[in-house]
Amino acid sequence: MSELLKTEAIVLRKLDYGDSSRIIHFFTEEFGKLTAIIKGARSSKSKLGLILDSFNYVQIVLYKKETRDIQIVSDVDLLNHFGVIKEDFQRMQYASAIVELLSNLVSENEAHKKLFIGTVKALEILNHPLRDPKLFFTKYLIFFIKEIGYAISIDKCSQCETLINTNQTVGFNYDSGIICSDCKSDRLVHLELEKELFNLFICLNHKQNEIKYKQRDLDRIIRMLEKFLKYNIQEFKGLKSLELL
Ligand SMILES: [Zn+2]
């Protein structure tokens, strides 16, 4: 038996199917990631063509059947198409990177409400013309890593578990995370985080609004986190959307 259900969702990817249908990958609030077919979505009479664009925020009505790999969506309403993001190349790249993270690193059919709400919030902030997209993408990336179960400890050394002294240069290992100044000498350190960069990383982990930063340091933190994900999740090959930045 299939149930008729309503949920909010982010459009991740769309593929043409047959003459007039579309297959869509959604990240939904209630059911996590799912694949659905929308019949007639490509016909000229359908309002759905524009609504089903990548990272649009929508509400969908679906006939859900547990035993089916592809669900049937009968109606879609647009909640936000994030027009500011779509007119700005850099914002587009970060929004695409968010879609990439969700597409590649979140498993299907597993509800993840907190990640969904955080994702919508991140897209809304990226859509704000006065907010720095790089800053908010970096914060989202930290949140995302935590939500998929790979939180990086910033208080304790990943090797000896002693509290980290924030006045020193610490090390970073792409497998395990932060390494204190004592452990640094005899462990594999991929990256040195000098005091200023480490403190920025701490600020980004907290819900602080006033953060002083250099763009270059955010880039370094994004690259560091991307490598951390690559080392911890073998299938992950890095964020293609950010390659041109
Ligand atoms: Zn240590």
Short mmCIF file of C-alpha atoms and ligand atoms in Angstrom, two decimals:
data_model
loop_
_atom_site.label_atom_id
_atom_site.label_comp_id
_atom_site.label_asym_id
_atom_site.label_seq_id
_atom_site.Cartn_x
_atom_site.Cartn_y
_atom_site.Cartn_z
CA MET A 1 0.00 0.00 0.00
CA SER A 2 1.19 3.48 -0.70
CA GLU A 3 0.51 6.48 1.49
CA LEU A 4 -0.13 10.02 0.34
CA LEU A 5 2.30 12.29 2.15
CA LYS A 6 3.46 15.88 2.15
CA THR A 7 6.98 17.08 2.99
CA GLU A 8 9.34 19.94 2.35
CA ALA A 9 12.38 19.18 0.20
CA ILE A 10 15.47 20.52 -1.55
CA VAL A 11 15.95 19.53 -5.19
CA LEU A 12 19.36 17.90 -5.59
CA ARG A 13 19.40 16.61 -9.16
CA LYS A 14 17.05 16.13 -12.08
CA LEU A 15 17.21 13.68 -14.96
CA ASP A 16 14.97 13.38 -18.00
CA TYR A 17 13.00 10.17 -18.17
CA GLY A 18 11.01 8.93 -21.15
CA ASP A 19 9.25 11.53 -23.30
CA SER A 20 7.86 13.81 -20.68
CA SER A 21 8.82 12.71 -17.18
CA ARG A 22 11.60 13.63 -14.80
CA ILE A 23 13.43 11.69 -12.16
CA ILE A 24 14.38 13.91 -9.25
CA HIS A 25 16.69 13.36 -6.32
CA PHE A 26 15.27 15.17 -3.31
CA PHE A 27 16.57 15.76 0.17
CA THR A 28 13.34 15.82 2.18
CA GLU A 29 12.61 16.99 5.68
CA GLU A 30 10.64 13.91 6.75
CA PHE A 31 12.25 11.01 4.88
CA GLY A 32 15.80 12.10 4.13
CA LYS A 33 17.10 11.60 0.61
CA LEU A 34 14.79 9.96 -1.88
CA THR A 35 14.40 9.48 -5.62
CA ALA A 36 11.06 10.21 -7.26
CA ILE A 37 9.47 10.31 -10.67
CA ILE A 38 7.24 13.16 -11.72
CA LYS A 39 5.11 12.30 -14.71
CA GLY A 40 4.55 14.97 -17.32
CA ALA A 41 7.00 17.35 -15.65
CA ARG A 42 8.54 18.32 -18.99
CA SER A 43 5.35 19.06 -20.89
CA SER A 44 4.87 22.69 -21.91
CA LYS A 45 1.70 22.96 -19.83
CA SER A 46 3.44 21.90 -16.66
CA LYS A 47 4.44 24.53 -14.09
CA LEU A 48 6.99 22.06 -12.81
CA GLY A 49 9.76 22.67 -15.34
CA LEU A 50 11.12 25.72 -13.55
CA ILE A 51 10.25 24.61 -10.05
CA LEU A 52 12.42 21.50 -10.27
CA ASP A 53 15.71 23.33 -10.53
CA SER A 54 18.77 22.34 -8.52
CA PHE A 55 18.69 23.50 -4.84
CA ASN A 56 15.18 24.93 -5.08
CA TYR A 57 13.26 24.66 -1.81
CA VAL A 58 9.88 23.04 -2.47
CA GLN A 59 6.94 21.26 -0.91
CA ILE A 60 6.05 17.93 -2.46
CA VAL A 61 3.11 15.55 -2.31
CA LEU A 62 4.16 11.96 -2.82
CA TYR A 63 2.77 8.47 -2.91
CA LYS A 64 5.28 6.67 -0.78
CA LYS A 65 5.74 2.95 -0.79
CA GLU A 66 8.52 1.44 1.30
CA THR A 67 9.18 -1.37 -1.18
CA ARG A 68 9.70 0.98 -4.11
CA ASP A 69 13.09 2.46 -5.03
CA ILE A 70 11.53 5.33 -6.93
CA GLN A 71 8.60 7.15 -5.34
CA ILE A 72 5.86 8.97 -7.24
CA VAL A 73 5.47 12.70 -6.72
CA SER A 74 2.08 14.09 -7.72
CA ASP A 75 2.48 17.77 -6.90
CA VAL A 76 5.24 20.30 -6.21
CA ASP A 77 4.98 23.85 -4.87
CA LEU A 78 7.86 26.29 -4.86
CA LEU A 79 8.86 27.75 -1.47
CA ASN A 80 12.06 29.53 -2.51
CA HIS A 81 14.08 29.49 -5.74
CA PHE A 82 16.97 31.50 -4.23
CA GLY A 83 17.15 34.12 -6.96
CA VAL A 84 20.12 36.00 -5.47
CA ILE A 85 22.24 32.83 -5.46
CA LYS A 86 21.39 32.12 -9.10
CA GLU A 87 22.63 35.52 -10.23
CA ASP A 88 26.00 35.30 -8.51
CA PHE A 89 28.66 32.89 -9.71
CA GLN A 90 30.40 32.50 -6.35
CA ARG A 91 27.13 31.94 -4.45
CA MET A 92 26.14 29.37 -7.09
CA GLN A 93 29.37 27.47 -6.52
CA TYR A 94 28.82 27.26 -2.76
CA ALA A 95 25.16 26.25 -3.18
CA SER A 96 26.28 23.58 -5.67
CA ALA A 97 28.86 22.39 -3.15
CA ILE A 98 26.06 21.98 -0.57
CA VAL A 99 24.09 19.90 -3.09
CA GLU A 100 27.22 17.84 -3.77
CA LEU A 101 27.76 17.14 -0.08
CA LEU A 102 24.16 15.99 0.32
CA SER A 103 24.23 13.94 -2.89
CA ASN A 104 27.47 12.15 -2.12
CA LEU A 105 27.69 11.81 1.63
CA VAL A 106 24.16 11.32 2.95
CA SER A 107 22.52 7.91 2.65
CA GLU A 108 19.09 7.40 1.06
CA ASN A 109 15.86 6.99 3.00
CA GLU A 110 17.25 8.04 6.36
CA ALA A 111 15.47 10.98 7.96
CA HIS A 112 17.79 13.76 9.06
CA LYS A 113 15.64 16.66 10.13
CA LYS A 114 18.35 18.76 11.78
CA LEU A 115 20.53 18.55 8.68
CA PHE A 116 17.54 19.49 6.52
CA ILE A 117 16.68 22.56 8.61
CA GLY A 118 20.35 23.61 8.71
CA THR A 119 20.61 23.23 4.93
CA VAL A 120 17.56 25.41 4.25
CA LYS A 121 18.95 28.03 6.64
CA ALA A 122 22.35 27.94 4.91
CA LEU A 123 20.74 28.43 1.48
CA GLU A 124 18.67 31.32 2.83
CA ILE A 125 21.83 32.99 4.14
CA LEU A 126 23.70 32.37 0.86
CA ASN A 127 20.73 34.05 -0.82
CA HIS A 128 21.24 37.20 1.22
CA PRO A 129 23.17 39.79 -0.86
CA LEU A 130 25.01 41.25 2.13
CA ARG A 131 26.25 38.02 3.67
CA ASP A 132 29.67 36.64 2.76
CA PRO A 133 29.01 33.30 1.00
CA LYS A 134 32.45 31.90 1.83
CA LEU A 135 32.03 32.50 5.56
CA PHE A 136 28.63 30.82 5.69
CA PHE A 137 29.69 27.93 3.50
CA THR A 138 32.61 27.27 5.88
CA LYS A 139 30.22 27.25 8.84
CA TYR A 140 27.84 24.94 6.97
CA LEU A 141 30.68 22.55 6.15
CA ILE A 142 31.61 22.27 9.85
CA PHE A 143 27.92 21.71 10.74
CA PHE A 144 27.54 19.13 7.96
CA ILE A 145 30.60 17.14 9.05
CA LYS A 146 29.24 17.06 12.60
CA GLU A 147 25.77 15.99 11.48
CA ILE A 148 27.03 13.06 9.41
CA GLY A 149 28.96 11.80 12.42
CA TYR A 150 32.54 12.98 11.90
CA ALA A 151 32.72 15.88 14.35
CA ILE A 152 36.26 17.26 14.79
CA SER A 153 37.14 17.86 18.44
CA ILE A 154 38.46 21.38 19.03
CA ASP A 155 38.88 21.17 22.82
CA LYS A 156 40.93 18.02 23.11
CA CYS A 157 43.92 16.60 21.28
CA SER A 158 42.88 13.71 19.01
CA GLN A 159 45.91 11.71 20.19
CA CYS A 160 46.38 12.23 23.95
CA GLU A 161 43.00 13.83 24.76
CA THR A 162 44.48 16.60 26.90
CA LEU A 163 42.85 20.01 26.66
CA ILE A 164 44.27 22.12 23.88
CA ASN A 165 46.08 25.34 24.68
CA THR A 166 44.64 27.88 22.25
CA ASN A 167 47.75 30.07 22.45
CA GLN A 168 49.94 27.62 20.60
CA THR A 169 50.35 26.38 17.09
CA VAL A 170 48.57 23.04 16.81
CA GLY A 171 48.82 20.34 14.18
CA PHE A 172 46.13 18.83 11.99
CA ASN A 173 46.04 15.29 10.71
CA TYR A 174 43.52 14.57 7.91
CA ASP A 175 42.59 11.25 9.50
CA SER A 176 42.20 12.20 13.12
CA GLY A 177 41.95 16.00 13.44
CA ILE A 178 43.65 18.38 15.88
CA ILE A 179 47.00 17.38 17.39
CA CYS A 180 48.34 19.29 20.43
CA SER A 181 51.78 20.90 20.48
CA ASP A 182 53.20 18.10 22.68
CA CYS A 183 52.07 15.26 20.41
CA LYS A 184 53.04 17.14 17.26
CA SER A 185 56.71 16.18 17.40
CA ASP A 186 56.19 12.44 16.98
CA ARG A 187 52.90 12.19 15.05
CA LEU A 188 52.09 12.68 11.40
CA VAL A 189 51.04 16.29 10.96
CA HIS A 190 49.66 17.27 7.56
CA LEU A 191 49.10 20.89 8.38
CA GLU A 192 50.20 23.42 10.97
CA LEU A 193 47.44 25.62 12.35
CA GLU A 194 49.07 28.71 13.76
CA LYS A 195 47.33 30.41 16.67
CA GLU A 196 45.31 32.85 14.53
CA LEU A 197 43.99 30.19 12.16
CA PHE A 198 43.20 27.77 14.97
CA ASN A 199 41.26 30.48 16.82
CA LEU A 200 39.30 31.25 13.67
CA PHE A 201 38.45 27.57 13.39
CA ILE A 202 37.21 27.61 17.00
CA CYS A 203 35.06 30.71 16.33
CA LEU A 204 33.53 29.08 13.26
CA ASN A 205 32.59 26.08 15.38
CA HIS A 206 30.67 28.28 17.80
CA LYS A 207 27.57 30.24 17.00
CA GLN A 208 29.37 33.55 17.04
CA ASN A 209 28.15 36.32 14.81
CA GLU A 210 31.09 38.71 14.98
CA ILE A 211 34.01 36.89 13.41
CA LYS A 212 37.13 38.61 12.12
CA TYR A 213 38.73 36.68 9.32
CA LYS A 214 40.71 36.81 6.13
CA GLN A 215 39.26 35.22 2.98
CA ARG A 216 42.50 33.30 2.52
CA ASP A 217 42.14 31.69 5.96
CA LEU A 218 38.60 30.55 5.17
CA ASP A 219 39.95 28.95 1.98
CA ARG A 220 42.57 27.11 4.02
CA ILE A 221 39.92 25.83 6.44
CA ILE A 222 37.61 24.71 3.60
CA ARG A 223 40.49 22.79 1.96
CA MET A 224 41.46 21.26 5.31
CA LEU A 225 37.91 20.04 5.94
CA GLU A 226 37.55 18.74 2.40
CA LYS A 227 40.73 16.66 2.85
CA PHE A 228 39.49 15.48 6.25
CA LEU A 229 36.33 14.16 4.55
CA LYS A 230 38.36 12.53 1.77
CA TYR A 231 40.57 10.72 4.29
CA ASN A 232 37.64 9.58 6.41
CA ILE A 233 35.22 8.63 3.63
CA GLN A 234 37.00 6.80 0.82
CA GLU A 235 34.20 7.15 -1.76
CA PHE A 236 34.35 10.93 -1.45
CA LYS A 237 36.50 12.48 -4.16
CA GLY A 238 36.29 16.13 -3.12
CA LEU A 239 34.03 19.01 -4.05
CA LYS A 240 33.98 19.53 -7.82
CA SER A 241 31.93 22.73 -7.48
CA LEU A 242 34.82 24.45 -5.72
CA GLU A 243 37.57 23.41 -8.12
CA LEU A 244 37.45 26.69 -10.02
CA LEU A 245 37.60 28.91 -6.95
ZN ZN B 1 48.23 15.48 22.39
#
